[in-house]
XYZ file of C-alpha atoms in Angstrom:
585
model
C 93.420 116.988 129.834
C 97.092 116.788 130.742
C 97.928 115.798 134.299
C 101.200 116.042 136.232
C 103.019 112.709 135.910
C 106.162 113.515 137.881
C 109.239 115.759 138.001
C 112.537 115.856 136.159
C 115.311 114.193 138.181
C 118.190 114.543 135.694
C 118.815 115.193 132.008
C 121.252 113.142 129.889
C 121.059 114.507 126.349
C 117.769 113.411 124.794
C 117.007 111.182 127.796
C 115.200 112.645 130.792
C 114.981 110.706 134.053
C 111.835 111.408 136.097
C 111.105 110.966 139.789
C 107.914 110.857 141.871
C 106.273 109.046 138.970
C 102.686 107.873 139.231
C 100.183 106.377 136.746
C 102.659 106.132 133.855
C 103.063 103.168 131.492
C 105.763 102.145 129.071
C 105.440 104.073 125.754
C 103.112 106.712 127.225
C 103.561 110.125 125.616
C 104.613 112.917 127.966
C 105.347 116.641 127.778
C 108.504 117.742 129.577
C 109.155 121.096 131.257
C 107.765 124.560 130.662
C 108.086 124.205 126.884
C 106.061 120.957 126.947
C 108.633 119.045 124.924
C 107.185 115.844 123.475
C 108.684 112.576 124.716
C 107.955 108.915 125.229
C 108.430 106.698 128.281
C 110.964 103.962 127.469
C 111.712 102.516 130.918
C 110.089 102.313 134.357
C 112.174 101.518 137.437
C 110.524 101.894 140.851
C 109.164 105.427 141.101
C 111.545 106.609 138.372
C 110.815 106.739 134.653
C 113.092 107.320 131.663
C 111.815 109.408 128.765
C 113.311 109.851 125.318
C 112.541 113.405 124.262
C 111.974 114.189 120.586
C 113.120 117.812 120.887
C 116.186 119.679 122.157
C 116.405 119.326 125.960
C 118.623 122.388 126.506
C 117.497 124.363 129.617
C 115.387 121.471 130.960
C 116.416 121.116 134.625
C 115.762 119.048 137.697
C 112.441 119.820 139.299
C 110.636 120.731 136.048
C 107.190 119.182 135.854
C 106.298 116.450 133.375
C 102.738 116.111 132.071
C 100.796 113.299 130.415
C 97.354 112.640 128.983
C 97.683 108.906 129.574
C 97.994 107.637 126.000
C 100.936 106.574 123.806
C 102.564 108.488 120.971
C 99.986 108.455 118.183
C 99.470 109.470 114.566
C 96.444 111.428 113.416
C 94.892 109.651 110.455
C 92.294 111.229 108.182
C 91.787 113.366 105.058
C 94.567 115.872 104.497
C 97.624 113.613 104.823
C 98.331 113.469 101.080
C 100.764 116.118 99.881
C 101.649 117.279 103.407
C 105.217 117.625 104.716
C 105.648 116.467 108.318
C 108.517 116.281 110.750
C 109.320 113.088 112.675
C 106.497 113.510 115.190
C 103.884 114.435 112.580
C 103.930 118.194 112.893
C 103.155 119.837 109.519
C 106.201 121.910 108.607
C 104.307 124.324 106.358
C 101.970 125.227 109.229
C 104.940 125.669 111.586
C 106.619 127.962 109.049
C 103.507 130.146 108.862
C 103.244 130.199 112.655
C 106.880 130.401 113.803
C 109.034 131.218 110.766
C 111.690 129.136 109.018
C 113.167 127.674 112.227
C 111.274 125.151 114.346
C 111.214 126.367 117.916
C 111.047 123.991 120.838
C 107.648 123.057 122.169
C 105.687 124.010 119.045
C 102.314 122.298 119.213
C 100.228 122.144 116.050
C 97.681 119.556 114.963
C 98.762 117.148 112.257
C 95.522 117.639 110.322
C 93.789 120.929 109.527
C 90.781 121.292 111.806
C 89.307 124.214 109.861
C 89.244 122.772 106.349
C 85.912 121.345 105.233
C 85.767 118.083 103.294
C 82.887 116.865 101.142
C 81.666 113.717 102.880
C 79.620 111.106 100.970
C 77.970 108.613 103.387
C 77.948 104.933 102.411
C 76.441 103.536 105.616
C 72.822 104.165 106.536
C 70.832 104.015 109.746
C 70.343 100.453 110.969
C 73.466 99.021 109.298
C 75.704 96.809 111.411
C 79.303 97.958 110.982
C 82.301 95.890 112.079
C 85.749 97.281 112.820
C 87.338 98.587 109.635
C 84.036 98.961 107.755
C 83.538 101.961 105.452
C 81.352 104.771 106.799
C 81.721 107.074 103.816
C 84.155 108.644 101.343
C 86.025 111.891 100.856
C 87.800 112.890 97.636
C 91.191 113.700 99.175
C 93.019 114.207 95.868
C 91.884 113.799 92.292
C 93.145 110.202 92.254
C 92.740 109.274 95.940
C 89.313 108.484 97.302
C 89.759 108.562 101.053
C 87.573 106.003 102.781
C 86.392 106.948 106.255
C 86.737 103.737 108.256
C 85.332 102.527 111.544
C 88.329 102.485 113.941
C 89.722 99.007 114.681
C 88.517 99.280 118.287
C 84.899 100.164 117.415
C 81.829 98.380 116.026
C 78.062 98.455 116.311
C 74.756 99.461 114.771
C 74.439 102.797 112.969
C 71.951 104.855 114.943
C 72.688 108.086 113.085
C 74.617 108.981 109.935
C 75.389 112.433 108.596
C 73.955 113.412 105.248
C 76.139 114.270 102.263
C 77.657 117.687 102.911
C 80.900 119.502 103.800
C 82.273 118.859 107.298
C 85.379 119.622 109.321
C 87.407 116.710 110.679
C 86.063 117.143 114.223
C 82.366 117.155 113.337
C 80.440 113.945 114.075
C 79.552 111.993 110.934
C 78.308 108.718 112.446
C 77.042 107.250 115.751
C 77.419 103.557 116.538
C 75.589 101.683 119.289
C 77.171 98.605 120.831
C 76.131 96.895 124.060
C 73.936 99.821 124.970
C 76.723 102.397 124.550
C 76.818 104.979 121.757
C 80.145 106.004 120.227
C 80.447 109.117 118.101
C 82.816 109.000 115.125
C 84.404 111.845 113.197
C 86.424 111.783 109.962
C 89.793 111.284 111.645
C 91.164 108.802 114.156
C 94.266 108.403 116.279
C 96.430 105.306 116.370
C 99.530 104.432 118.483
C 102.485 104.465 116.102
C 104.230 101.461 117.654
C 101.156 99.221 117.470
C 100.483 97.520 114.091
C 96.976 98.077 112.778
C 95.001 94.806 112.630
C 93.947 92.948 109.483
C 92.126 89.711 108.667
C 94.725 87.663 106.843
C 98.223 87.934 105.393
C 98.292 86.926 101.714
C 101.090 85.494 99.553
C 102.803 87.984 97.248
C 101.833 87.443 93.619
C 102.408 90.747 91.790
C 105.551 92.823 91.229
C 105.945 96.446 92.187
C 106.804 97.870 88.767
C 109.332 100.667 89.258
C 110.227 101.470 85.644
C 113.901 100.794 86.452
C 115.141 97.946 84.231
C 117.812 96.526 86.528
C 115.191 96.259 89.272
C 112.103 95.012 87.443
C 113.905 92.554 85.186
C 116.779 91.259 87.323
C 115.907 91.918 90.985
C 112.177 92.590 91.267
C 110.297 93.302 94.468
C 106.752 92.069 94.988
C 103.914 94.310 96.139
C 103.965 93.763 99.865
C 107.659 92.915 99.932
C 110.726 94.437 101.591
C 114.003 95.435 99.988
C 117.213 96.822 101.457
C 119.357 99.227 99.424
C 122.807 99.294 101.055
C 125.668 101.358 99.746
C 128.479 103.655 100.789
C 128.502 107.422 100.445
C 127.789 108.608 96.893
C 126.653 105.260 95.480
C 123.126 106.465 94.759
C 120.834 105.181 97.523
C 118.739 108.315 97.625
C 118.638 108.586 93.821
C 117.223 105.060 93.542
C 114.601 105.793 96.181
C 113.652 108.994 94.365
C 113.224 107.080 91.107
C 111.144 104.341 92.724
C 109.008 106.934 94.497
C 108.480 108.821 91.232
C 107.722 105.983 88.868
C 106.510 102.931 90.829
C 102.934 101.773 90.288
C 102.076 102.095 93.997
C 98.857 103.993 94.711
C 100.371 105.913 97.635
C 104.023 106.789 98.326
C 105.253 107.713 101.816
C 108.768 109.136 101.786
C 110.511 109.156 105.178
C 113.728 111.158 105.255
C 115.110 109.612 108.430
C 118.243 111.465 109.448
C 119.591 112.105 105.948
C 121.052 115.457 104.893
C 118.677 118.348 104.394
C 119.717 118.980 100.788
C 118.496 115.511 99.771
C 115.081 116.119 101.299
C 114.973 119.580 99.736
C 115.512 117.990 96.329
C 112.513 115.721 96.923
C 110.280 118.573 98.063
C 111.228 120.794 95.117
C 110.967 118.153 92.404
C 107.906 116.114 93.297
C 105.283 118.870 92.855
C 106.627 119.462 89.321
C 106.743 115.810 88.274
C 103.895 114.149 86.412
C 102.877 110.550 87.080
C 103.220 108.699 83.718
C 100.207 106.491 84.479
C 97.759 109.212 85.535
C 99.243 112.407 84.085
C 98.723 114.064 87.475
C 101.365 115.632 89.806
C 103.175 113.000 91.859
C 102.650 115.036 95.027
C 98.945 114.138 94.815
C 99.776 110.599 95.940
C 102.736 111.292 98.233
C 103.218 112.018 101.945
C 106.564 113.437 103.087
C 108.218 113.051 106.479
C 111.242 115.338 106.564
C 113.297 114.389 109.602
C 116.741 115.552 108.519
C 120.144 115.089 110.135
C 120.102 118.467 111.947
C 116.889 117.597 113.805
C 116.972 115.855 117.227
C 118.382 112.339 116.996
C 115.573 110.698 118.995
C 112.935 111.888 116.507
C 114.440 109.603 113.860
C 112.868 106.618 115.583
C 109.477 108.305 115.757
C 109.599 109.183 112.049
C 109.956 105.523 111.030
C 106.957 104.460 113.110
C 104.870 107.451 112.037
C 105.507 106.604 108.370
C 104.606 102.906 108.676
C 101.423 103.763 110.632
C 100.268 106.083 107.832
C 101.076 103.316 105.343
C 98.919 100.836 107.267
C 96.052 103.340 107.328
C 95.961 103.636 103.530
C 96.551 99.884 103.191
C 93.374 99.377 105.209
C 91.488 101.331 102.519
C 92.679 98.805 99.920
C 95.561 100.792 98.449
C 99.043 99.555 97.523
C 101.500 101.692 99.486
C 105.259 102.095 98.949
C 107.242 103.309 101.961
C 110.691 104.803 101.350
C 112.897 104.848 104.458
C 116.073 106.890 103.966
C 117.867 105.588 105.909
C 117.423 102.859 108.518
C 121.093 103.223 109.507
C 120.342 106.709 110.859
C 117.470 105.214 112.839
C 119.821 102.542 114.216
C 122.304 105.256 115.190
C 119.542 106.945 117.181
C 118.862 103.649 118.966
C 122.573 103.359 119.722
C 122.769 106.840 121.213
C 119.667 106.382 123.351
C 120.886 102.981 124.509
C 124.147 104.562 125.577
C 122.352 107.338 127.450
C 120.300 104.677 129.260
C 123.561 102.929 130.210
C 122.532 99.651 128.593
C 125.070 96.932 127.797
C 126.184 97.455 124.180
C 126.876 94.749 121.637
C 128.746 94.889 118.331
C 129.853 98.431 117.381
C 127.886 99.853 120.305
C 124.438 98.963 118.969
C 121.880 97.758 121.521
C 121.036 94.075 121.907
C 117.469 94.722 120.744
C 118.506 96.143 117.333
C 117.492 92.933 115.441
C 114.086 92.799 117.121
C 113.410 96.479 116.323
C 114.318 95.896 112.681
C 112.101 92.800 112.590
C 109.161 94.724 114.101
C 109.494 97.330 111.369
C 109.836 95.008 108.374
C 107.076 92.627 109.456
C 104.588 95.488 109.196
C 104.995 95.266 105.414
C 102.995 92.705 103.461
C 99.961 92.036 101.337
C 96.841 91.516 103.445
C 93.095 91.099 103.468
C 91.926 94.114 105.472
C 89.164 94.199 108.066
C 86.754 95.360 105.354
C 87.733 92.302 103.231
C 89.621 94.144 100.490
C 93.244 93.620 99.492
C 95.944 96.152 100.319
C 99.718 96.061 100.579
C 102.738 97.871 102.001
C 106.108 97.589 100.248
C 109.185 98.837 102.121
C 112.206 100.182 100.236
C 114.776 100.907 102.941
C 118.177 102.465 102.348
C 121.049 101.297 104.545
C 124.208 103.381 104.967
C 127.068 101.088 106.039
C 130.225 102.992 106.824
C 132.757 102.564 104.055
C 130.351 100.316 102.159
C 131.027 97.442 104.586
C 128.022 95.117 104.212
C 129.151 93.008 107.178
C 128.381 95.758 109.708
C 125.486 95.073 112.145
C 122.637 97.069 110.556
C 123.145 95.586 107.080
C 123.771 92.033 108.287
C 120.728 92.047 110.590
C 118.548 93.647 107.906
C 119.357 90.794 105.494
C 117.687 88.387 107.915
C 114.300 90.086 107.521
C 114.131 91.015 103.830
C 113.858 88.947 100.645
C 115.319 91.407 98.157
C 118.744 93.052 98.241
C 119.919 95.815 95.899
C 123.630 96.073 96.692
C 125.129 99.318 95.404
C 128.620 99.080 93.937
C 131.107 101.899 94.446
C 133.015 101.034 91.257
C 129.842 101.304 89.181
C 129.000 104.632 90.818
C 132.516 105.954 90.156
C 132.136 104.881 86.518
C 128.883 106.906 86.367
C 126.878 103.722 85.811
C 123.478 104.387 87.381
C 121.569 102.748 88.912
C 124.748 101.334 90.466
C 123.046 98.087 91.564
C 125.563 95.240 91.433
C 124.320 92.291 89.376
C 126.790 90.068 91.272
C 125.962 90.887 94.906
C 122.227 91.645 94.578
C 119.429 89.102 94.719
C 115.642 88.743 94.806
C 113.672 85.884 96.330
C 110.404 87.103 94.777
C 111.011 85.573 91.331
C 108.876 82.481 91.892
C 106.133 84.555 93.524
C 105.720 86.996 90.636
C 106.640 84.907 87.566
C 102.982 84.048 86.883
C 102.154 87.763 86.679
C 104.930 88.347 84.137
C 103.966 85.290 82.147
C 100.280 86.253 82.105
C 100.574 90.001 81.492
C 103.825 90.243 79.519
C 105.254 87.018 78.048
C 105.896 83.404 79.049
C 109.558 83.738 78.069
C 110.329 86.304 80.780
C 111.830 84.030 83.444
C 113.765 81.982 80.867
C 115.350 85.099 79.334
C 116.068 86.556 82.762
C 117.960 83.401 83.816
C 119.782 83.333 80.469
C 121.143 86.884 80.792
C 122.109 86.285 84.432
C 124.058 83.213 83.319
C 125.904 85.322 80.747
C 126.744 87.936 83.395
C 128.155 85.197 85.613
C 130.259 83.893 82.717
C 131.495 87.399 82.014
C 132.577 87.792 85.633
C 134.776 84.693 85.345
C 136.140 85.683 81.936
C 137.111 89.140 83.168
C 139.456 87.523 85.669
C 141.245 85.830 82.757
C 141.277 89.036 80.714
C 142.963 90.907 83.577
C 145.787 88.374 83.528
C 146.394 87.670 79.835
C 144.217 90.076 77.858
C 141.131 89.494 75.679
C 143.008 88.307 72.568
C 143.649 84.832 73.983
C 139.930 84.122 74.409
C 138.126 82.090 71.747
C 135.552 83.991 69.631
C 132.545 82.524 71.467
C 133.840 83.875 74.789
C 134.695 87.265 73.281
C 131.081 87.369 72.077
C 129.896 86.807 75.654
C 131.942 89.823 76.762
C 130.533 91.921 73.922
C 126.887 90.976 74.575
C 127.295 91.637 78.294
C 128.764 95.029 77.453
C 125.692 95.763 75.309
C 123.400 94.610 78.108
C 125.124 96.733 80.745
C 125.238 99.894 78.628
C 122.009 99.601 76.646
C 119.816 97.987 79.305
C 121.127 98.207 82.882
C 122.436 101.761 82.648
C 119.525 104.173 82.811
C 119.523 107.953 83.002
C 116.913 109.788 85.049
C 117.524 112.998 83.075
C 116.257 111.647 79.753
C 112.469 111.778 79.428
C 112.443 108.535 77.398
C 114.990 106.559 79.395
C 113.923 107.558 82.908
C 111.042 105.084 82.839
C 110.552 101.763 81.036
C 107.317 99.820 81.226
C 107.426 96.091 81.894
C 106.541 95.403 78.247
C 109.352 97.612 76.951
C 111.851 95.989 79.313
C 110.930 92.516 78.118
C 111.197 93.462 74.437
C 114.613 95.052 75.002
C 115.859 91.951 76.816
C 114.380 89.705 74.124
C 116.186 91.664 71.392
C 119.540 91.402 73.186
C 119.199 87.670 73.773
C 118.089 87.102 70.169
C 121.157 89.039 68.998
C 123.395 86.847 71.182
C 121.948 83.528 70.041
C 121.988 84.471 66.344
C 125.511 85.941 66.629
C 126.711 82.824 68.433
C 125.556 80.742 65.447
C 127.496 83.021 63.094
C 130.659 82.993 65.217
C 130.633 79.188 65.248
C 130.545 79.355 61.441
C 133.707 81.439 61.395
C 132.358 85.013 61.409
C 134.489 87.260 63.617
C 133.099 89.156 66.592
C 134.352 92.391 65.019
C 132.206 91.790 61.929
C 129.180 91.240 64.151
C 129.916 94.509 65.998
C 129.985 96.420 62.703
C 126.431 95.428 61.725
C 123.488 97.808 62.032
C 121.957 95.323 64.492
C 124.643 96.196 67.039
C 124.042 99.918 66.593
C 120.267 99.453 66.879
C 120.666 97.664 70.215
C 122.995 100.316 71.623
C 120.526 103.145 70.987
C 117.197 101.362 71.506
C 116.666 102.666 75.052
C 116.660 106.248 73.746
C 114.982 105.561 70.412
C 111.777 103.783 71.370
C 109.270 105.639 73.541
C 106.366 103.981 75.337
C 104.266 104.858 72.295
C 106.674 102.959 69.999
C 106.199 99.531 71.560
C 104.923 98.120 68.254
C 108.121 99.238 66.524
C 110.207 97.726 69.324
C 108.438 94.394 68.786
C 109.793 94.411 65.246
C 113.402 94.924 66.391
C 114.187 91.187 66.367
C 113.217 91.133 62.683
C 115.554 94.054 62.019
C 118.362 92.218 63.829
C 117.694 89.083 61.812
C 117.901 90.987 58.510
C 121.131 92.718 59.544
C 122.870 89.538 60.696
C 121.704 87.594 57.665
C 124.056 89.723 55.579
C 126.953 87.917 57.316
C 125.558 84.407 56.859
C 126.870 82.205 54.086
């Protein structure tokens, strides 16, 4: 039951200063004024408290009462999250539309999870069982592919003294009673968890498996491990959101949580319109059946951007605790940092570089360290991978958000404006990007795909580095002065960039490439280079090599071979050999 926590003293934008404060703690959730606007205590000073409000504070005035229930901002976790569209403070937008219309009014209070819907509960614990924190009580089929495990909350444990039978229940009905130290605790199918507090686990594990995205430049050149973090920085129009859309659509994560944190509404609209129509290539089911959306767009209150990030990562930890591999898309962390900057200014804190608060690095670190591959409390393995867009002004990667982010991530997909202007997508620069997960995941590639993977990957990266140096010479004196072997390097790199790195999301064949297909394409290109290099050293011209059918086959292979034609693609090196043999003498 909400109690009066104090009165409004003054209002400074999204920050409300309170007076006559009693029994409040840092990060407690409060409701401000007659509209009961949701906010969070961010500072206590004597009998005054400072609250960041997640809604428009217009008309809030001095003397208005502030209420609290004595607990922090939380997320509701239970069946019904999948496929739902939330705002930054976990209010379901579809429910708000039915209740209030197309515009979100201030002070709208709706539950995050439907209390009326009945779920078919299958108990897995029986009377007399001893259940530790995180143990499985039962299961609910949330979506056709997602079996939702009902877990003992991390702050509960004990002996099962009563368990519900298999039947349909609402989220608020009691499905289990635990006795511990003489006290009985009743559990339902949902739980609440403070969004700023990481959910506990047993052990953090080393990353050993890649997150396969189906995007060749990512999986082959700059892979991310399951449980890893990657930053995707780029200026306006370089394709940050497009890359996140593609990864969300085609990655082999079990659950995808897409957080639109302060980006434009049209980008989020595109996600919401497309995802229900898209089919997962692995399961042949709609992608929305494994996706949660948080739509906190740029026209919503600035302060709610921060809440949306924490709400998303808390949901990710909840599904991780069930043993799922979760991919969290944050678009974009720069908008979140801008919210921190505005609130810091309203609180009259000492600013640092470009006005950002001194605690920006620690906030970024707190967010990224909640990713990882772990052994959960129920002794299963789960992971959270974070793919975070960064929006540096003018594409300046030296600005504070990008430079601080690089300290906490191990994979960097730098987007290049020149590539984007040339309509080369994904516009990930092969010069400025890097991945530190290669050694972690190479055993997976070598075991499941081929032992040549890392060798071929290093070989093509070496060629791209050579090409970069040769292009400087070409700009000065032209390509004709280069020896044939160096002109061949330029030609092979051109093939690689156009036939491998460039990938169109509009073509049903090219939009996704399995790891096996990617390796075979790379193997064919490198075989072509090595065989052509032998011929060039014998006196064959690069132009003659370009006129072979082998060259044409490589240029169209990404559109020719579907996932069902992998066997034919394996024979491509033989086709190349036959074609080039016609030049040998």
